[in-house]
Short mmCIF file of C-alpha atoms and ligand atoms in Angstrom, two decimals:
data_model
loop_
_atom_site.label_atom_id
_atom_site.label_comp_id
_atom_site.label_asym_id
_atom_site.label_seq_id
_atom_site.Cartn_x
_atom_site.Cartn_y
_atom_site.Cartn_z
CA MET A 3 21.47 9.47 25.96
CA SER A 4 19.12 8.82 29.02
CA ASN A 5 15.23 8.49 29.70
CA VAL A 6 14.97 11.43 31.00
CA GLU A 7 16.41 13.64 28.80
CA HIS A 8 13.98 11.10 26.22
CA LYS A 9 11.11 12.24 28.06
CA GLY A 10 12.56 16.34 28.65
CA TYR A 11 12.63 16.44 25.29
CA LEU A 12 9.42 14.53 23.77
CA GLU A 13 7.40 16.30 26.21
CA VAL A 14 8.63 19.52 24.91
CA MET A 15 8.62 18.86 21.84
CA SER A 16 5.17 17.41 20.91
CA ASP A 17 3.07 19.80 21.54
CA ASP A 18 4.80 21.70 19.40
CA LEU A 19 5.06 19.76 16.53
CA MET A 20 1.35 18.23 17.42
CA GLN A 21 0.13 21.68 16.88
CA ARG A 22 2.09 23.23 13.88
CA ALA A 23 0.45 19.70 12.10
CA ARG A 24 -3.28 20.32 12.94
CA GLU A 25 -2.67 23.86 12.31
CA ALA A 26 -1.45 23.39 9.02
CA MET A 27 -4.04 20.51 8.79
CA ALA A 28 -6.61 23.13 9.67
CA ALA A 29 -5.19 24.93 7.20
CA SER A 30 -5.10 23.24 4.28
CA ARG A 31 -6.11 23.81 0.31
CA ALA A 32 -5.98 19.82 -0.56
CA GLY A 33 -9.86 18.80 -0.12
CA LEU A 34 -10.86 22.17 -2.74
CA ASP A 35 -8.52 20.84 -5.02
CA PRO A 36 -10.72 19.33 -7.63
CA ASP A 37 -8.54 15.35 -8.16
CA PHE A 38 -8.72 15.04 -4.37
CA PRO A 39 -9.79 11.55 -3.79
CA VAL A 40 -13.35 10.95 -1.83
CA PHE A 41 -13.07 7.58 -1.31
CA HIS A 42 -9.33 6.41 -1.27
CA VAL A 43 -6.91 8.12 1.79
CA ALA A 44 -5.32 10.65 0.94
CA PRO A 45 -3.01 13.30 4.11
CA PRO A 46 -5.27 16.38 4.82
CA VAL A 47 -2.02 18.19 4.12
CA GLY A 48 1.51 17.61 3.14
CA ARG A 49 2.12 14.67 1.91
CA LEU A 50 1.55 10.80 2.03
CA ASN A 51 3.28 7.23 1.43
CA ASP A 52 3.31 4.27 3.51
CA PRO A 53 0.74 2.73 5.51
CA ASN A 54 1.44 2.04 8.76
CA GLY A 55 -0.41 -0.41 12.04
CA LEU A 56 -3.63 -1.86 10.38
CA LEU A 57 -6.16 -2.53 11.98
CA ILE A 58 -10.09 -3.56 12.55
CA LYS A 59 -11.06 -2.96 16.08
CA ASP A 60 -14.88 -3.11 16.89
CA GLY A 61 -16.10 -2.86 13.15
CA VAL A 62 -13.79 0.38 12.25
CA TYR A 63 -10.84 -0.19 9.52
CA HIS A 64 -7.44 2.39 10.95
CA VAL A 65 -5.98 3.45 8.97
CA PHE A 66 -2.50 4.98 9.64
CA TYR A 67 0.58 6.40 7.32
CA GLN A 68 3.20 8.17 6.43
CA PHE A 69 2.97 11.98 6.53
CA SER A 70 4.82 14.54 6.65
CA PRO A 71 2.24 17.72 6.86
CA PHE A 72 4.85 19.96 5.97
CA PHE A 73 6.76 18.56 3.00
CA PRO A 74 8.60 20.03 1.31
CA THR A 75 10.12 20.80 4.96
CA ARG A 76 11.05 17.46 5.94
CA GLY A 77 9.30 16.21 9.46
CA VAL A 78 6.94 11.84 8.93
CA PHE A 79 4.12 11.62 11.34
CA TRP A 80 2.45 8.95 11.52
CA GLY A 81 -1.09 10.30 9.75
CA HIS A 82 -4.45 8.36 11.09
CA ALA A 83 -7.77 7.81 9.48
CA SER A 84 -10.85 5.81 10.56
CA SER A 85 -13.93 4.39 8.69
CA GLU A 86 -16.59 2.27 9.27
CA ASP A 87 -18.34 1.91 5.94
CA LEU A 88 -14.57 1.70 3.68
CA ILE A 89 -15.86 5.24 2.02
CA HIS A 90 -16.21 7.85 4.17
CA TRP A 91 -12.82 8.64 6.30
CA THR A 92 -12.42 10.14 9.44
CA THR A 93 -9.18 12.43 9.80
CA HIS A 94 -8.14 12.43 13.13
CA ASP A 95 -5.19 14.41 14.74
CA PRO A 96 -1.68 12.24 13.76
CA ALA A 97 -0.44 9.41 16.47
CA ILE A 98 3.14 9.30 15.82
CA ALA A 99 5.35 13.05 16.03
CA PRO A 100 8.67 12.58 15.30
CA SER A 101 9.88 15.42 18.60
CA SER A 102 12.22 12.39 20.31
CA ALA A 103 16.05 12.01 20.40
CA TYR A 104 15.47 8.76 19.09
CA ASP A 105 12.88 9.13 16.22
CA ARG A 106 13.35 13.02 14.97
CA ASP A 107 14.49 12.52 11.22
CA GLY A 108 11.16 10.94 10.90
CA ALA A 109 8.57 8.12 12.35
CA TYR A 110 8.90 5.10 9.63
CA SER A 111 6.96 2.83 9.23
CA GLY A 112 5.31 -0.11 11.15
CA ASN A 113 2.41 -2.64 12.45
CA ALA A 114 0.31 -2.28 14.85
CA PHE A 115 -0.92 -5.42 17.31
CA PHE A 116 -3.41 -6.33 19.59
CA ASN A 117 -1.90 -6.80 23.30
CA GLY A 118 -4.64 -7.14 25.74
CA ASP A 119 -6.71 -4.26 26.01
CA GLU A 120 -3.77 -1.69 24.03
CA VAL A 121 -3.03 -1.85 20.71
CA TRP A 122 1.32 -1.07 21.02
CA MET A 123 2.97 0.51 17.52
CA PHE A 124 5.98 -0.92 16.54
CA TYR A 125 8.15 1.62 14.45
CA SER A 126 11.40 2.69 13.10
CA GLY A 127 13.02 5.87 14.41
CA ASN A 128 14.93 7.39 11.65
CA VAL A 129 18.65 9.42 13.11
CA ARG A 130 20.40 11.05 10.14
CA PRO A 131 22.17 13.76 11.39
CA GLY A 132 24.07 13.58 8.06
CA ASP A 133 23.21 13.29 4.68
CA VAL A 134 25.29 9.36 5.00
CA THR A 135 25.34 8.37 8.57
CA ARG A 136 21.76 7.23 10.01
CA ALA A 137 20.49 5.15 13.06
CA SER A 138 17.79 3.97 13.28
CA HIS A 139 15.85 2.16 16.15
CA GLN A 140 12.93 0.34 16.42
CA CYS A 141 10.05 1.98 19.00
CA LEU A 142 7.12 1.58 20.77
CA VAL A 143 3.96 3.73 21.20
CA THR A 144 1.01 2.07 23.27
CA THR A 145 -3.13 3.21 23.06
CA PRO A 146 -5.87 2.11 25.17
CA ASP A 147 -8.34 3.07 22.53
CA LEU A 148 -6.59 4.92 19.31
CA GLU A 149 -7.09 8.30 20.83
CA HIS A 150 -4.81 8.94 23.12
CA PHE A 151 -1.53 6.99 21.67
CA ALA A 152 2.33 6.87 24.62
CA LYS A 153 5.35 6.51 23.07
CA TYR A 154 7.01 4.16 25.32
CA PRO A 155 9.69 5.64 27.92
CA GLY A 156 12.31 3.21 27.28
CA ASN A 157 12.31 3.90 23.39
CA PRO A 158 13.70 2.99 21.80
CA ILE A 159 13.38 -0.75 22.45
CA ILE A 160 16.07 -2.09 20.03
CA ASP A 161 18.24 -0.13 19.32
CA GLU A 162 20.71 -0.80 16.20
CA ALA A 163 21.49 -3.67 13.79
CA PRO A 164 22.89 -6.53 14.69
CA PRO A 165 26.64 -7.32 12.75
CA GLY A 166 26.82 -7.49 9.68
CA PHE A 167 23.32 -4.77 8.99
CA THR A 168 23.97 -1.83 8.21
CA PRO A 169 21.74 1.10 9.60
CA HIS A 170 18.74 0.49 6.91
CA TYR A 171 17.15 -1.53 9.27
CA ARG A 172 12.84 -0.42 9.16
CA ASP A 173 9.78 -1.70 9.57
CA PRO A 174 9.15 -3.36 12.00
CA GLN A 175 6.07 -6.62 11.89
CA VAL A 176 5.34 -8.12 14.86
CA TRP A 177 3.04 -11.19 15.37
CA ARG A 178 2.55 -14.06 18.37
CA ASP A 179 3.81 -17.14 17.60
CA THR A 180 2.43 -20.60 18.09
CA ASP A 181 4.14 -20.91 21.26
CA GLY A 182 2.83 -17.55 22.32
CA SER A 183 6.40 -16.02 22.02
CA TYR A 184 7.02 -12.76 19.91
CA ARG A 185 8.26 -12.43 17.07
CA MET A 186 9.09 -9.17 15.06
CA ALA A 187 10.52 -9.06 11.74
CA VAL A 188 12.68 -5.80 9.66
CA GLY A 189 13.61 -5.26 6.45
CA ALA A 190 17.44 -4.23 6.12
CA LYS A 191 20.61 -3.82 4.46
CA ARG A 192 23.18 -6.19 4.30
CA ILE A 193 27.29 -4.61 4.62
CA GLY A 194 27.70 -5.50 0.92
CA GLN A 195 24.51 -3.21 -0.56
CA ILE A 196 22.16 -6.96 -0.18
CA GLY A 197 18.63 -6.49 0.86
CA ALA A 198 17.53 -8.68 4.32
CA MET A 199 15.45 -9.78 6.85
CA VAL A 200 16.67 -9.58 10.01
CA PHE A 201 14.47 -11.64 12.80
CA LEU A 202 14.14 -10.73 16.66
CA ARG A 203 12.10 -12.87 19.67
CA SER A 204 10.64 -11.90 22.82
CA HIS A 205 8.65 -12.68 25.58
CA ASP A 206 7.38 -9.77 26.60
CA LEU A 207 7.71 -7.27 23.64
CA LEU A 208 10.37 -5.47 24.79
CA HIS A 209 13.86 -7.14 24.95
CA TRP A 210 14.20 -8.88 22.22
CA GLU A 211 16.83 -11.08 21.01
CA TYR A 212 18.17 -11.51 17.21
CA GLU A 213 17.05 -15.02 15.58
CA GLY A 214 18.99 -14.76 12.56
CA ASP A 215 17.80 -13.98 8.79
CA LEU A 216 15.93 -14.97 6.19
CA GLU A 217 16.49 -17.62 3.88
CA PHE A 218 14.24 -18.85 1.35
CA PRO A 219 15.96 -22.71 1.29
CA ASP A 220 14.40 -24.09 -2.29
CA ALA A 221 15.13 -20.54 -4.01
CA GLY A 222 17.94 -21.78 -5.70
CA GLY A 223 20.33 -18.60 -4.39
CA LEU A 224 17.95 -16.62 -5.72
CA PHE A 225 17.01 -13.83 -2.94
CA ASP A 226 21.11 -14.13 -1.65
CA HIS A 227 21.34 -10.64 -3.89
CA PHE A 228 18.32 -10.32 -5.01
CA GLY A 229 18.36 -5.89 -4.11
CA TYR A 230 19.71 -4.07 -2.44
CA MET A 231 17.44 -3.11 0.39
CA TRP A 232 13.85 -5.03 1.19
CA GLU A 233 11.47 -2.47 2.67
CA CYS A 234 8.08 -3.24 4.66
CA PRO A 235 7.73 -7.45 5.30
CA ASN A 236 4.72 -8.57 6.00
CA PHE A 237 4.11 -12.10 7.13
CA PHE A 238 0.38 -13.74 7.43
CA ALA A 239 -0.96 -16.94 6.80
CA MET A 240 -3.49 -18.04 4.96
CA THR A 241 -5.85 -21.04 3.60
CA ASP A 242 -5.18 -22.38 -0.07
CA GLU A 243 -9.21 -21.40 -0.87
CA VAL A 244 -8.41 -24.61 -4.15
CA THR A 245 -6.15 -27.19 -1.95
CA GLY A 246 -7.14 -26.30 1.95
CA GLU A 247 -3.42 -26.06 3.19
CA ARG A 248 -2.50 -23.66 5.35
CA ARG A 249 0.48 -21.31 3.92
CA ASP A 250 2.67 -18.21 5.10
CA VAL A 251 3.00 -16.02 2.77
CA LEU A 252 5.43 -12.97 2.89
CA ILE A 253 4.50 -9.85 1.10
CA TRP A 254 7.66 -7.62 0.48
CA SER A 255 9.36 -4.31 -0.50
CA PRO A 256 12.35 -4.81 -2.27
CA GLN A 257 14.49 -2.16 -3.84
CA GLY A 258 16.28 -2.09 -6.40
CA ILE A 259 16.18 -5.91 -8.26
CA PRO A 260 15.86 -6.24 -12.03
CA ALA A 261 12.23 -6.17 -13.97
CA ARG A 262 11.70 -9.14 -15.97
CA GLU A 263 10.04 -8.25 -19.19
CA GLU A 264 6.77 -6.29 -18.30
CA HIS A 265 7.23 -6.86 -14.44
CA PHE A 266 9.14 -4.84 -11.66
CA ARG A 267 8.84 -2.44 -13.72
CA ASN A 268 8.54 0.70 -11.35
CA ILE A 269 11.35 2.86 -9.34
CA PHE A 270 10.76 -0.21 -6.82
CA ALA A 271 8.61 -2.84 -6.86
CA VAL A 272 6.23 -5.20 -4.77
CA GLY A 273 6.51 -8.80 -4.72
CA TYR A 274 4.46 -11.85 -2.88
CA VAL A 275 6.06 -15.46 -2.05
CA VAL A 276 4.21 -18.44 -0.41
CA GLY A 277 5.52 -21.88 1.90
CA ARG A 278 6.30 -22.54 4.98
CA LEU A 279 8.14 -20.61 7.62
CA GLU A 280 10.17 -22.70 9.68
CA GLY A 281 12.09 -20.23 12.29
CA THR A 282 13.69 -18.26 10.11
CA ARG A 283 13.77 -20.52 6.76
CA PHE A 284 11.26 -19.94 4.32
CA TYR A 285 10.59 -22.65 2.33
CA GLY A 286 9.02 -24.06 -0.67
CA ALA A 287 9.66 -20.17 -2.46
CA THR A 288 11.21 -20.63 -5.91
CA ASP A 289 10.68 -17.12 -6.88
CA ILE A 290 8.34 -13.96 -6.21
CA THR A 291 4.91 -12.63 -8.16
CA GLU A 292 4.67 -9.54 -8.97
CA LEU A 293 1.28 -8.00 -6.39
CA ASP A 294 0.80 -5.17 -8.48
CA MET A 295 1.31 -4.12 -11.67
CA GLY A 296 1.09 -0.72 -11.98
CA PHE A 297 2.80 2.65 -12.85
CA GLU A 298 2.11 3.62 -8.83
CA TYR A 299 2.10 0.99 -5.75
CA TYR A 300 4.45 0.51 -3.20
CA ALA A 301 4.36 -0.64 0.63
CA PRO A 302 1.62 -2.96 0.87
CA GLN A 303 -0.26 -3.46 4.06
CA VAL A 304 -3.01 -6.35 5.66
CA PHE A 305 -4.90 -4.84 8.42
CA LYS A 306 -4.28 -6.10 11.83
CA ARG A 307 -7.50 -8.04 12.94
CA GLU A 308 -8.35 -8.36 16.90
CA PRO A 309 -7.66 -12.20 18.10
CA ASP A 310 -11.07 -13.55 18.36
CA ASP A 311 -12.41 -11.64 14.69
CA ASP A 312 -11.47 -14.01 11.87
CA GLY A 313 -12.57 -11.70 9.38
CA PRO A 314 -11.25 -12.09 5.58
CA LEU A 315 -7.30 -10.61 5.25
CA THR A 316 -7.62 -7.21 3.74
CA TYR A 317 -4.62 -5.10 3.15
CA LEU A 318 -4.07 -1.80 1.79
CA ALA A 319 -1.39 -0.50 -0.49
CA TRP A 320 0.34 3.43 -0.77
CA VAL A 321 -0.92 4.44 -4.21
CA GLY A 322 2.59 6.08 -4.94
CA ASN A 323 6.00 5.59 -5.49
CA SER A 324 10.19 7.46 -4.09
CA ALA A 325 10.53 9.90 -6.78
CA THR A 326 7.56 10.68 -7.71
CA ASP A 327 6.68 14.03 -5.34
CA ASP A 328 5.99 15.78 -8.37
CA HIS A 329 2.07 15.65 -8.82
CA PRO A 330 -0.32 17.74 -10.41
CA THR A 331 -1.42 18.24 -6.71
CA LEU A 332 1.22 20.11 -5.19
CA PRO A 333 1.62 23.07 -6.24
CA GLU A 334 -1.82 24.86 -6.27
CA TYR A 335 -3.44 22.46 -3.37
CA GLY A 336 -0.64 21.06 -0.89
CA TRP A 337 -1.03 17.03 -1.04
CA ILE A 338 0.67 14.43 -2.57
CA HIS A 339 0.01 10.84 -3.01
CA CYS A 340 -2.68 8.41 -1.96
CA LEU A 341 -3.49 4.51 -0.96
CA SER A 342 -5.30 2.52 -2.87
CA THR A 343 -8.75 0.87 -1.34
CA PRO A 344 -9.07 -2.06 1.05
CA ARG A 345 -8.50 -4.73 -1.16
CA VAL A 346 -9.49 -8.70 0.09
CA LEU A 347 -7.03 -10.97 -0.80
CA THR A 348 -7.41 -14.66 -1.02
CA LEU A 349 -4.72 -17.50 -2.15
CA HIS A 350 -6.16 -19.30 -4.78
CA ASP A 351 -3.60 -22.99 -6.05
CA GLY A 352 -0.65 -20.60 -4.81
CA LYS A 353 -0.96 -17.09 -5.98
CA LEU A 354 -3.15 -13.75 -4.78
CA ARG A 355 -6.08 -12.66 -5.90
CA GLN A 356 -7.35 -8.77 -4.92
CA ARG A 357 -10.80 -8.10 -4.46
CA PRO A 358 -11.75 -4.11 -3.80
CA VAL A 359 -14.32 -3.83 -0.65
CA ILE A 360 -15.67 -0.43 -1.23
CA GLY A 361 -18.48 0.08 1.94
CA ARG A 362 -20.06 -2.06 3.84
CA GLY A 363 -20.86 -5.66 2.35
CA ASP A 364 -20.69 -5.71 -1.61
CA LEU A 365 -21.46 -3.31 -3.42
CA THR A 366 -24.88 -3.30 -5.96
CA LEU A 367 -23.08 -1.95 -9.33
CA ASN A 368 -26.35 -1.70 -11.43
CA PRO A 369 -27.14 -2.31 -15.65
CA LEU A 370 -26.15 0.20 -17.74
CA ALA A 371 -27.86 0.55 -21.03
CA VAL A 372 -24.53 -0.66 -23.01
CA SER A 373 -24.57 -3.69 -21.41
CA GLY A 374 -25.79 -6.03 -24.43
CA LYS A 375 -25.06 -4.31 -27.37
CA THR A 376 -22.28 -5.05 -30.30
CA LEU A 377 -20.36 -2.28 -31.00
CA VAL A 378 -18.32 -2.18 -34.19
CA ASP A 379 -16.26 -0.34 -35.21
CA GLY A 380 -16.91 3.02 -33.25
CA GLU A 381 -17.39 4.34 -30.48
CA GLN A 382 -19.79 3.99 -27.59
CA PRO A 383 -19.63 6.60 -24.37
CA VAL A 384 -21.25 4.59 -21.37
CA ALA A 385 -24.22 7.19 -20.51
CA GLU A 386 -24.62 6.83 -16.63
CA LEU A 387 -21.40 7.99 -16.58
CA GLU A 388 -21.12 11.03 -18.03
CA GLY A 389 -19.20 13.57 -15.96
CA VAL A 390 -19.47 10.76 -13.16
CA ARG A 391 -15.88 11.30 -11.79
CA SER A 392 -15.50 8.69 -8.21
CA PHE A 393 -17.06 5.36 -9.67
CA VAL A 394 -16.83 1.60 -10.21
CA LEU A 395 -17.54 0.02 -13.43
CA ARG A 396 -17.93 -3.57 -14.31
CA VAL A 397 -17.86 -4.71 -18.05
CA ARG A 398 -17.45 -8.23 -19.86
CA LEU A 399 -16.71 -7.74 -22.45
CA GLY A 400 -16.08 -10.37 -25.87
CA LEU A 401 -13.21 -10.41 -28.10
CA ALA A 402 -13.93 -13.52 -30.46
CA ARG A 403 -14.89 -11.25 -33.81
CA ALA A 404 -13.02 -7.57 -32.97
CA GLY A 405 -9.56 -5.89 -33.35
CA GLY A 406 -9.46 -4.59 -30.03
CA CYS A 407 -11.31 -3.28 -27.38
CA ASP A 408 -10.76 0.01 -25.60
CA VAL A 409 -11.62 2.01 -22.52
CA VAL A 410 -10.95 5.39 -22.13
CA LEU A 411 -10.99 7.98 -19.38
CA GLY A 412 -11.49 11.24 -19.51
CA SER A 413 -11.99 13.80 -22.73
CA PRO A 414 -10.73 14.27 -26.08
CA SER A 415 -7.89 16.97 -24.40
CA SER A 416 -6.88 15.25 -21.69
CA HIS A 417 -7.77 10.85 -21.49
CA VAL A 418 -5.85 6.88 -20.21
CA VAL A 419 -6.57 4.15 -22.91
CA ILE A 420 -7.00 0.49 -21.09
CA GLY A 421 -6.30 -1.40 -24.58
CA PHE A 422 -7.51 -4.88 -24.95
CA ARG A 423 -5.50 -6.77 -28.04
CA GLY A 424 -5.58 -10.23 -27.81
CA ASN A 425 -4.76 -11.39 -24.84
CA THR A 426 -2.52 -8.07 -24.31
CA LEU A 427 -3.76 -5.44 -21.92
CA THR A 428 -2.35 -1.96 -22.55
CA VAL A 429 -1.99 1.52 -20.06
CA ASP A 430 -1.42 4.02 -22.30
CA ARG A 431 -1.49 7.82 -19.36
CA SER A 432 0.52 9.71 -22.83
CA ALA A 433 -2.22 11.81 -23.23
CA ALA A 434 -3.38 12.20 -19.53
CA ARG A 435 -3.29 15.86 -17.73
CA TYR A 436 -0.06 14.62 -15.61
CA PRO A 437 1.84 12.10 -17.63
CA ASP A 438 4.81 12.21 -16.10
CA VAL A 439 7.46 12.08 -18.75
CA LYS A 440 10.05 11.00 -16.94
CA ARG A 441 8.44 7.76 -16.82
CA GLN A 442 7.30 5.08 -18.63
CA GLN A 443 3.75 6.02 -19.96
CA VAL A 444 2.55 3.26 -22.05
CA ARG A 445 2.83 -0.57 -20.26
CA SER A 446 1.52 -3.84 -21.56
CA LEU A 447 0.40 -6.72 -20.03
CA THR A 448 -0.02 -10.62 -20.75
CA LEU A 449 -4.25 -11.97 -20.30
CA PRO A 450 -5.02 -15.57 -19.89
CA GLU A 451 -5.67 -16.44 -23.05
CA GLY A 452 -9.35 -16.24 -23.79
CA ASP A 453 -11.98 -14.47 -25.78
CA GLU A 454 -13.60 -12.93 -22.91
CA VAL A 455 -12.49 -9.98 -20.95
CA ASP A 456 -13.66 -9.39 -16.69
CA LEU A 457 -12.68 -6.02 -15.90
CA LEU A 458 -13.20 -4.64 -12.36
CA LEU A 459 -12.49 -0.79 -12.71
CA VAL A 460 -12.29 1.48 -9.77
CA HIS A 461 -11.94 5.11 -10.02
CA ASP A 462 -11.50 8.38 -7.66
CA ARG A 463 -10.78 11.36 -9.53
CA SER A 464 -7.29 11.02 -9.62
CA VAL A 465 -6.69 7.46 -9.04
CA THR A 466 -7.27 3.51 -10.63
CA GLU A 467 -7.02 0.69 -10.30
CA LEU A 468 -8.00 -2.02 -12.71
CA TYR A 469 -8.47 -5.46 -11.53
CA LEU A 470 -8.50 -7.84 -14.03
CA ALA A 471 -8.52 -12.11 -14.26
CA ASP A 472 -10.28 -13.31 -10.85
CA GLY A 473 -7.98 -10.20 -8.89
CA GLU A 474 -4.52 -12.62 -9.78
CA ILE A 475 -3.46 -8.57 -12.28
CA VAL A 476 -3.85 -5.46 -10.79
CA PHE A 477 -2.63 -2.30 -12.21
CA SER A 478 -3.20 0.24 -9.67
CA MET A 479 -2.09 4.25 -11.26
CA ARG A 480 -2.85 8.18 -10.63
CA THR A 481 -4.87 9.18 -14.01
CA PHE A 482 -4.86 12.90 -13.29
CA LEU A 483 -7.64 13.96 -16.54
CA GLU A 484 -9.25 17.42 -17.22
CA HIS A 485 -12.41 17.84 -14.21
CA ASP A 486 -15.19 18.74 -16.74
CA ALA A 487 -15.21 16.98 -19.54
CA PHE A 488 -15.13 13.04 -17.62
CA ALA A 489 -16.71 10.82 -19.70
CA VAL A 490 -16.11 7.22 -20.24
CA THR A 491 -15.96 5.85 -24.43
CA LEU A 492 -15.85 1.71 -25.28
CA ARG A 493 -13.75 2.25 -28.23
CA ALA A 494 -14.31 -0.55 -30.83
CA THR A 495 -12.33 -2.28 -33.97
CA GLY A 496 -14.31 -4.82 -35.32
CA THR A 497 -17.19 -7.12 -33.49
CA VAL A 498 -17.00 -6.59 -29.98
CA GLU A 499 -20.04 -7.71 -27.49
CA VAL A 500 -20.99 -6.12 -24.56
CA LEU A 501 -21.67 -8.70 -22.50
CA GLN A 502 -21.85 -7.09 -19.46
CA ALA A 503 -21.83 -3.65 -18.17
CA GLU A 504 -22.85 -2.21 -14.90
CA ALA A 505 -21.86 0.31 -12.09
CA THR A 506 -22.52 2.24 -9.56
CA ARG A 507 -21.56 5.98 -8.42
CA VAL A 508 -19.75 6.45 -5.25
CA ASP A 509 -19.56 10.06 -4.14
C1 FRU B 14 9.42 3.11 1.58
C2 FRU B 14 9.82 3.57 3.51
C3 FRU B 14 10.18 2.69 4.25
C4 FRU B 14 9.98 4.29 5.87
C5 FRU B 14 8.93 4.46 5.05
C6 FRU B 14 9.81 5.93 5.09
O1 FRU B 14 8.32 3.69 1.28
O2 FRU B 14 11.10 4.30 2.49
O3 FRU B 14 11.33 1.61 4.25
O4 FRU B 14 10.07 3.60 6.61
O5 FRU B 14 8.81 4.82 3.78
O6 FRU B 14 9.15 7.27 5.52
#
């Protein structure tokens, strides 16, 4: 199809589709749902999945995301929300509609790139004429102001995958190399059901040459047959705060890898490696580490900053997963899934650490009455949080004389139990309002040895994030609980010292 035909198709269809999306957003009941998060990004209507095109411009965080306003009817747009304080989010019109011949079955995931005064967004145009047949094109949208978005008239800029790869070829990430040329990584599936990542290089961001695919020379072959499809590549560099070394990090989402003991237990996994990227080879990576151990978590992406902005590395992820589109939010209120809180990443002796960012600067947490108390075989509600359904809580527990301690969210009739016994964390949501009966509801994780637990808990109506072990262990999940009798309760077995307890409501 020629560009002219592309264009004609685009003009007619995009207005129409965009208008329909706006109407769906205007008619939405999502915000009336008591489960709709207050400070997490959730779709104004329909379905959300991966975060896309994340960027920080003039101090404003812009989040784009996979957005299906007519869900369960297909049609994936790029939704758009922005925030200055990472608490209040403004919803904007979608940035990309799947209105062109080359993206008609979905404007799939991608990244943003600061190109002079403009932002260029690279994404995958999905075309799926049949259940089995598909094509995936890499496409470009440009914007001068993050309000007006134009599809590049020469789209698609990359028509198809290189030889040896299937049309499962998506989620481009573009960055500038040290020599001034540009690189693109694309998630891929090799012929023969093998996950892989493809590199391309360009001198003008428009014409791309295949460079080769990612190799891990130090991994002993581990990644040669590692799942059947690799999605959402994210390369970035950071300085290790312990060694002072500059390291490359790759976060990606390999599909179809086996679970290992307590790790990689979701339908699709997310992990990272740390090392040195030279050309198409990633040196020093011997194994993959799971980034978040929660029930719902996928497709993380790091925010792009303007070239002169050296602020911290911040990312967010989808608190969701494939094949889990049956949440109770859908039938009555017509929305499903949300994103995580933005999280600052640091590298500590080769391990990524995560810290949630909520509000400008650090949140001030206020001491709670239970702080400093000793609990002996009994329950203690956190009085200040009674009925508060969006909050941040930090508790430091001394467990030397304890059989265990549970932090219980919810009420007797519906709750989630976050339990500490020895050095094991057990999260049990089998008694939640939505127990997700099809999947595993109790998950245990090994924490570092020691008698103390330091838990940072972020809860926002129906989404909960746990940060432990200085942010090296993170657990994200959806928590559907009764709305009326919500409480946070500490439950002690034996003697539990509440060394410190502080919280703030965020609503
Ligand atoms: C990951 C993913 C991406 C794709 C997008 C489609 O969840 O499958 O690979 O671009 O979602 O919505």
